[in-house]
PDB file of C-alpha atoms in Angstrom:
ATOM      1  CA  MET A  24      11.537 -68.299  42.600  1.00 52.00           C
ATOM      2  CA  LEU A  25      14.229 -66.107  41.252  1.00 53.00           C
ATOM      3  CA  THR A  26      13.186 -67.045  37.672  1.00 56.00           C
ATOM      4  CA  THR A  27       9.492 -66.296  38.574  1.00 52.00           C
ATOM      5  CA  LEU A  28      10.456 -62.756  40.294  1.00 46.00           C
ATOM      6  CA  LYS A  29      12.653 -61.628  37.179  1.00 50.00           C
ATOM      7  CA  ARG A  30       9.463 -62.793  35.184  1.00 56.00           C
ATOM      8  CA  TRP A  31       7.088 -60.662  37.125  1.00 50.00           C
ATOM      9  CA  LEU A  32       9.531 -57.552  36.933  1.00 50.00           C
ATOM     10  CA  GLY A  33       9.985 -57.941  33.120  1.00 52.00           C
ATOM     11  CA  ALA A  34      13.775 -58.348  34.035  1.00 48.00           C
ATOM     12  CA  SER A  35      14.022 -61.317  31.431  1.00 47.00           C
ATOM     13  CA  SER A  36      12.849 -59.418  28.306  1.00 49.00           C
ATOM     14  CA  THR A  37      16.240 -58.070  26.342  1.00 52.00           C
ATOM     15  CA  GLU A  38      13.768 -55.878  24.121  1.00 52.00           C
ATOM     16  CA  PRO A  39      13.840 -52.030  24.820  1.00 52.00           C
ATOM     17  CA  ALA A  40      10.788 -50.414  26.057  1.00 55.00           C
ATOM     18  CA  GLU A  41       9.301 -48.288  22.988  1.00 60.00           C
ATOM     19  CA  ALA A  42      10.340 -44.120  23.475  1.00 57.00           C
ATOM     20  CA  PRO A  43       6.842 -42.653  22.921  1.00 60.00           C
ATOM     21  CA  ALA A  44       6.371 -40.753  19.944  1.00 61.00           C
ATOM     22  CA  VAL A  45       7.143 -37.262  19.348  1.00 60.00           C
ATOM     23  CA  GLU A  46       4.973 -34.993  17.532  1.00 61.00           C
ATOM     24  CA  PRO A  47       6.621 -32.789  15.304  1.00 56.00           C
ATOM     25  CA  VAL A  48       6.884 -29.085  16.060  1.00 54.00           C
ATOM     26  CA  LYS A  49       4.449 -27.231  13.878  1.00 54.00           C
ATOM     27  CA  ARG A  50       5.852 -23.829  12.664  1.00 60.00           C
ATOM     28  CA  ASP A  51       3.671 -21.023  11.307  1.00 59.00           C
ATOM     29  CA  PRO A  52       4.473 -20.672   7.324  1.00 67.00           C
ATOM     30  CA  ALA A  53       6.657 -17.758   6.677  1.00 79.00           C
ATOM     31  CA  PRO A  54       4.319 -14.928   5.100  1.00 88.00           C
ATOM     32  CA  GLU A  55       4.692 -14.697   1.368  1.00 93.00           C
ATOM     33  CA  LEU A  56       4.584 -11.374  -0.830  1.00 96.00           C
ATOM     34  CA  VAL A  57       1.192 -12.080  -3.073  1.00 96.00           C
ATOM     35  CA  GLU A  58      -0.573  -9.635  -5.406  1.00 97.00           C
ATOM     36  CA  ALA A  59      -3.036  -7.213  -3.711  1.00 97.00           C
ATOM     37  CA  CYS A  60      -6.592  -6.990  -4.311  1.00 96.00           C
ATOM     38  CA  THR A  61      -9.278  -4.370  -4.487  1.00 97.00           C
ATOM     39  CA  ASP A  62     -10.166  -4.614  -1.000  1.00 96.00           C
ATOM     40  CA  ASP A  63      -6.707  -4.345   0.292  1.00 97.00           C
ATOM     41  CA  ILE A  64      -6.369  -0.813  -1.312  1.00 98.00           C
ATOM     42  CA  GLU A  65      -7.914   0.983   1.794  1.00 97.00           C
ATOM     43  CA  LEU A  66      -5.121  -0.354   4.131  1.00 97.00           C
ATOM     44  CA  LEU A  67      -2.402   1.398   1.416  1.00 97.00           C
ATOM     45  CA  LEU A  68      -4.867   4.583   1.671  1.00 97.00           C
ATOM     46  CA  GLY A  69      -4.737   4.385   5.476  1.00 96.00           C
ATOM     47  CA  ALA A  70      -1.005   3.746   5.778  1.00 97.00           C
ATOM     48  CA  ALA A  71      -0.473   6.605   3.397  1.00 96.00           C
ATOM     49  CA  ARG A  72      -2.652   9.405   5.509  1.00 95.00           C
ATOM     50  CA  ARG A  73      -0.562   8.250   8.581  1.00 95.00           C
ATOM     51  CA  ALA A  74       2.613   8.618   6.690  1.00 95.00           C
ATOM     52  CA  GLU A  75       1.263  12.088   5.562  1.00 94.00           C
ATOM     53  CA  GLY A  76       0.527  13.034   8.999  1.00 92.00           C
ATOM     54  CA  GLU A  77       4.481  12.243   9.709  1.00 92.00           C
ATOM     55  CA  GLY A  78       5.860  14.114   6.987  1.00 90.00           C
ATOM     56  CA  LEU A  79       6.682  10.718   5.080  1.00 92.00           C
ATOM     57  CA  SER A  80       4.176  10.018   2.190  1.00 92.00           C
ATOM     58  CA  PRO A  81       5.347  10.741  -1.247  1.00 93.00           C
ATOM     59  CA  TRP A  82       1.692  11.988  -1.923  1.00 94.00           C
ATOM     60  CA  VAL A  83      -0.487  15.182  -0.711  1.00 91.00           C
ATOM     61  CA  LEU A  84      -3.545  13.902   0.183  1.00 91.00           C
ATOM     62  CA  ARG A  85      -4.826  16.986   2.140  1.00 85.00           C
ATOM     63  CA  ASP A  86      -8.408  16.654   0.783  1.00 89.00           C
ATOM     64  CA  GLU A  87     -10.643  13.674  -0.652  1.00 92.00           C
ATOM     65  CA  THR A  88     -10.559  14.513  -3.977  1.00 94.00           C
ATOM     66  CA  ARG A  89      -6.658  13.671  -4.411  1.00 93.00           C
ATOM     67  CA  LEU A  90      -7.447  10.752  -2.066  1.00 94.00           C
ATOM     68  CA  GLU A  91      -9.669   9.690  -4.450  1.00 96.00           C
ATOM     69  CA  THR A  92      -7.599  10.299  -7.212  1.00 94.00           C
ATOM     70  CA  LEU A  93      -4.759   7.807  -5.528  1.00 96.00           C
ATOM     71  CA  ARG A  94      -7.548   5.252  -4.872  1.00 97.00           C
ATOM     72  CA  ARG A  95      -8.307   5.387  -8.655  1.00 96.00           C
ATOM     73  CA  SER A  96      -4.470   4.934  -9.549  1.00 96.00           C
ATOM     74  CA  LEU A  97      -4.101   2.089  -7.286  1.00 98.00           C
ATOM     75  CA  GLU A  98      -7.588   0.143  -8.984  1.00 97.00           C
ATOM     76  CA  PHE A  99      -5.800   0.542 -11.984  1.00 97.00           C
ATOM     77  CA  VAL A 100      -2.619  -1.053 -10.831  1.00 98.00           C
ATOM     78  CA  VAL A 101      -4.452  -3.916  -9.642  1.00 98.00           C
ATOM     79  CA  HIS A 102      -7.121  -4.355 -12.416  1.00 97.00           C
ATOM     80  CA  ARG A 103      -4.447  -3.847 -15.431  1.00 97.00           C
ATOM     81  CA  GLY A 104      -1.167  -3.846 -13.958  1.00 98.00           C
ATOM     82  CA  LEU A 105      -0.484  -0.158 -14.950  1.00 97.00           C
ATOM     83  CA  TRP A 106       0.516   3.031 -12.983  1.00 97.00           C
ATOM     84  CA  LEU A 107      -0.479   6.506 -14.066  1.00 94.00           C
ATOM     85  CA  GLN A 108       2.564   8.250 -14.105  1.00 92.00           C
ATOM     86  CA  ARG A 109       2.660  11.953 -14.464  1.00 88.00           C
ATOM     87  CA  GLU A 110       5.241  13.595 -16.918  1.00 89.00           C
ATOM     88  CA  ALA A 111       5.560  16.904 -17.336  1.00 85.00           C
ATOM     89  CA  ASP A 112       2.438  18.108 -19.111  1.00 87.00           C
ATOM     90  CA  ARG A 113       1.103  14.306 -19.741  1.00 92.00           C
ATOM     91  CA  VAL A 114       0.269  10.976 -17.908  1.00 91.00           C
ATOM     92  CA  ALA A 115       2.152   8.169 -18.772  1.00 94.00           C
ATOM     93  CA  HIS A 116       1.147   4.772 -18.292  1.00 95.00           C
ATOM     94  CA  TRP A 117       4.291   2.986 -16.411  1.00 97.00           C
ATOM     95  CA  GLN A 118       4.320  -1.040 -15.536  1.00 98.00           C
ATOM     96  CA  GLY A 119       2.723  -1.347 -11.988  1.00 98.00           C
ATOM     97  CA  ARG A 120       2.302  -3.839  -8.908  1.00 98.00           C
ATOM     98  CA  LEU A 121       0.696  -3.760  -5.805  1.00 98.00           C
ATOM     99  CA  LEU A 122       1.707  -6.590  -3.479  1.00 98.00           C
ATOM    100  CA  ALA A 123       0.807  -7.499  -0.009  1.00 98.00           C
ATOM    101  CA  LEU A 124       2.428  -9.551   2.422  1.00 97.00           C
ATOM    102  CA  ARG A 125       0.450 -11.995   4.394  1.00 94.00           C
ATOM    103  CA  HIS A 126       0.052 -15.737   5.865  1.00 86.00           C
ATOM    104  CA  GLY A 127      -2.214 -17.575   3.704  1.00 85.00           C
ATOM    105  CA  ASP A 128      -5.525 -16.471   3.709  1.00 85.00           C
ATOM    106  CA  GLY A 129      -4.780 -14.257   7.019  1.00 89.00           C
ATOM    107  CA  PRO A 130      -4.634 -10.647   7.403  1.00 93.00           C
ATOM    108  CA  VAL A 131      -2.349  -8.158   5.531  1.00 96.00           C
ATOM    109  CA  LEU A 132       1.197  -7.689   7.391  1.00 97.00           C
ATOM    110  CA  GLY A 133       2.318  -4.920   4.588  1.00 98.00           C
ATOM    111  CA  MET A 134       2.215  -3.891   1.467  1.00 98.00           C
ATOM    112  CA  LEU A 135       4.273  -2.033  -1.394  1.00 98.00           C
ATOM    113  CA  LEU A 136       3.572  -0.577  -4.710  1.00 98.00           C
ATOM    114  CA  VAL A 137       6.155  -0.525  -7.405  1.00 98.00           C
ATOM    115  CA  CYS A 138       6.012   0.835 -10.778  1.00 98.00           C
ATOM    116  CA  ARG A 139       8.630   1.474 -13.706  1.00 97.00           C
ATOM    117  CA  ARG A 140       8.461   2.831 -16.990  1.00 96.00           C
ATOM    118  CA  ASP A 141       9.258   0.068 -19.374  1.00 95.00           C
ATOM    119  CA  ASP A 142      10.964  -3.578 -19.387  1.00 95.00           C
ATOM    120  CA  GLU A 143      14.677  -2.004 -19.273  1.00 94.00           C
ATOM    121  CA  ALA A 144      14.251   0.560 -16.297  1.00 96.00           C
ATOM    122  CA  ALA A 145      14.840  -0.349 -12.529  1.00 96.00           C
ATOM    123  CA  TRP A 146      11.466  -0.907 -10.178  1.00 97.00           C
ATOM    124  CA  GLN A 147      10.903   2.268  -8.260  1.00 98.00           C
ATOM    125  CA  LEU A 148       9.819   1.574  -4.968  1.00 98.00           C
ATOM    126  CA  ARG A 149       7.058   4.322  -4.742  1.00 97.00           C
ATOM    127  CA  PHE A 150       5.449   3.417  -0.909  1.00 98.00           C
ATOM    128  CA  PHE A 151       5.527   0.656   1.603  1.00 98.00           C
ATOM    129  CA  PHE A 152       4.517  -0.268   5.038  1.00 97.00           C
ATOM    130  CA  ILE A 153       3.867  -2.498   7.899  1.00 97.00           C
ATOM    131  CA  ALA A 154       0.364  -2.415   9.160  1.00 97.00           C
ATOM    132  CA  PRO A 155       0.829  -0.882  13.248  1.00 96.00           C
ATOM    133  CA  GLU A 156      -0.261  -4.041  14.861  1.00 95.00           C
ATOM    134  CA  TRP A 157       2.607  -6.062  13.069  1.00 95.00           C
ATOM    135  CA  GLN A 158       5.184  -3.504  13.432  1.00 95.00           C
ATOM    136  CA  GLY A 159       8.054  -3.968  15.632  1.00 93.00           C
ATOM    137  CA  ARG A 160       8.691  -7.361  14.490  1.00 92.00           C
ATOM    138  CA  GLY A 161      11.099  -7.357  11.661  1.00 93.00           C
ATOM    139  CA  HIS A 162       8.270  -7.469   8.898  1.00 95.00           C
ATOM    140  CA  GLY A 163       9.229  -4.397   7.504  1.00 96.00           C
ATOM    141  CA  ALA A 164      12.711  -6.146   6.385  1.00 96.00           C
ATOM    142  CA  ARG A 165      10.957  -9.435   5.611  1.00 95.00           C
ATOM    143  CA  LEU A 166       8.627  -7.514   3.172  1.00 97.00           C
ATOM    144  CA  LEU A 167      11.577  -6.222   1.439  1.00 97.00           C
ATOM    145  CA  MET A 168      13.529  -8.993   1.139  1.00 96.00           C
ATOM    146  CA  ALA A 169      10.176 -10.824  -0.393  1.00 96.00           C
ATOM    147  CA  ALA A 170      10.345  -8.016  -2.947  1.00 97.00           C
ATOM    148  CA  ARG A 171      13.864  -8.336  -3.993  1.00 96.00           C
ATOM    149  CA  ARG A 172      13.087 -12.169  -4.145  1.00 94.00           C
ATOM    150  CA  GLU A 173      10.021 -11.181  -6.671  1.00 95.00           C
ATOM    151  CA  PHE A 174      12.011  -8.779  -8.657  1.00 95.00           C
ATOM    152  CA  ARG A 175      15.197 -10.517  -8.843  1.00 92.00           C
ATOM    153  CA  GLY A 176      17.215  -9.794 -11.914  1.00 92.00           C
ATOM    154  CA  THR A 177      16.268  -5.544 -11.795  1.00 94.00           C
ATOM    155  CA  PRO A 178      17.521  -3.115  -9.492  1.00 95.00           C
ATOM    156  CA  LEU A 179      14.883  -1.632  -7.030  1.00 97.00           C
ATOM    157  CA  GLN A 180      15.201   2.031  -6.083  1.00 97.00           C
ATOM    158  CA  THR A 181      13.553   4.310  -3.718  1.00 98.00           C
ATOM    159  CA  ARG A 182      13.817   7.863  -2.352  1.00 96.00           C
ATOM    160  CA  LEU A 183      12.557   8.768   1.055  1.00 95.00           C
ATOM    161  CA  PRO A 184      13.414  10.899   4.008  1.00 93.00           C
ATOM    162  CA  LEU A 185      15.847   9.781   6.887  1.00 92.00           C
ATOM    163  CA  LYS A 186      13.245   9.816   9.639  1.00 90.00           C
ATOM    164  CA  GLY A 187      11.056   6.749  10.884  1.00 89.00           C
ATOM    165  CA  ALA A 188      11.488   3.017  10.615  1.00 92.00           C
ATOM    166  CA  ALA A 189      11.856   2.600   6.909  1.00 95.00           C
ATOM    167  CA  PRO A 190      15.554   3.330   6.288  1.00 96.00           C
ATOM    168  CA  ALA A 191      16.755   0.795   8.743  1.00 95.00           C
ATOM    169  CA  SER A 192      14.306  -2.157   7.370  1.00 96.00           C
ATOM    170  CA  LEU A 193      15.715  -1.149   3.491  1.00 97.00           C
ATOM    171  CA  GLU A 194      19.369  -1.464   5.120  1.00 96.00           C
ATOM    172  CA  ALA A 195      18.610  -4.908   6.812  1.00 95.00           C
ATOM    173  CA  ALA A 196      17.247  -6.096   3.721  1.00 96.00           C
ATOM    174  CA  GLY A 197      20.248  -5.043   1.864  1.00 95.00           C
ATOM    175  CA  PHE A 198      19.208  -1.775   0.427  1.00 97.00           C
ATOM    176  CA  LYS A 199      22.460   0.850  -0.074  1.00 96.00           C
ATOM    177  CA  ARG A 200      22.218   4.588   0.826  1.00 96.00           C
ATOM    178  CA  MET A 201      23.408   5.890  -2.388  1.00 95.00           C
ATOM    179  CA  HIS A 202      22.634   9.647  -1.604  1.00 94.00           C
ATOM    180  CA  VAL A 203      21.272  12.044   0.635  1.00 95.00           C
ATOM    181  CA  ASP A 204      20.158  15.542  -0.687  1.00 94.00           C
ATOM    182  CA  ALA A 205      19.987  18.794   1.270  1.00 92.00           C
ATOM    183  CA  GLY A 206      16.480  18.070   2.573  1.00 89.00           C
ATOM    184  CA  GLY A 207      17.455  15.029   3.976  1.00 91.00           C
ATOM    185  CA  VAL A 208      16.078  12.847   1.406  1.00 94.00           C
ATOM    186  CA  ALA A 209      17.727   9.770   0.820  1.00 96.00           C
ATOM    187  CA  SER A 210      18.394   7.664  -2.194  1.00 97.00           C
ATOM    188  CA  PHE A 211      18.643   3.604  -1.977  1.00 98.00           C
ATOM    189  CA  GLU A 212      18.900   1.144  -3.797  1.00 97.00           C
ATOM    190  CA  ALA A 213      19.279  -2.703  -3.987  1.00 96.00           C
ATOM    191  CA  PRO A 214      21.136  -4.365  -7.027  1.00 91.00           C
ATOM    192  CA  ALA A 215      19.697  -6.769  -9.255  1.00 86.00           C
ATOM    193  CA  GLN A 216      21.908  -9.645  -8.317  1.00 79.00           C
ATOM    194  CA  TRP A 217      22.289 -10.569  -4.331  1.00 66.00           C
ATOM    195  CA  ASN A 218      23.380 -12.985  -2.125  1.00 61.00           C
ATOM    196  CA  ASP A 219      20.407 -14.071   0.210  1.00 57.00           C
ATOM    197  CA  GLN A 220      22.388 -16.396   2.668  1.00 52.00           C
ATOM    198  CA  ARG A 221      21.782 -13.665   5.741  1.00 48.00           C
ATOM    199  CA  GLU A 222      17.713 -14.125   4.584  1.00 47.00           C
ATOM    200  CA  ARG A 223      17.771 -17.781   4.927  1.00 47.00           C
ATOM    201  CA  THR A 224      19.575 -17.708   8.270  1.00 45.00           C
ATOM    202  CA  SER A 225      17.087 -15.242   9.560  1.00 45.00           C
ATOM    203  CA  GLY A 226      14.256 -17.284   9.234  1.00 43.00           C
ATOM    204  CA  ALA A 227      12.591 -14.252   6.699  1.00 40.00           C
TER     205      ALA A 227
END
């Protein structure tokens, strides 16, 4: 009788019950810095106009003629990798790249424009932004750390006013404040070589 009861209750089995399969947690891929396309240019122009309204744009875009000039310059960067830089009474052809931070084929989170005179020069970070709907989530620092990875081996330099969120994003990405002029415009530089341990541990 006892043997029969044990058989009914399964107590005679010495095999442990199989644990239910656990599905692995799927994580969204980290955003990547990729070459921008012509369609992305309007996003940068919109950001530049917003920045100008706050006194933070490196360009004066008070009329459509100036805006169109910047648009054509950005198209030149996208298609030919050259930035048209005014030098005294002439226009020089600097190296230029327009890059976008995005999740795969998803929307652009932010963008940056860099240029330099030649292969021996540091890259100048002329403008960067995070789209309004993606702000406040640490993407500014992610964008800049991705830029440091992209241009590893070459210093990155920029100048901008000490207001708004940009200075904090620069410093979070390891840029050092080098100098502040009388007008409150600061110079920042990221060295060519860096320890990206903070990036790996922050999940950026």
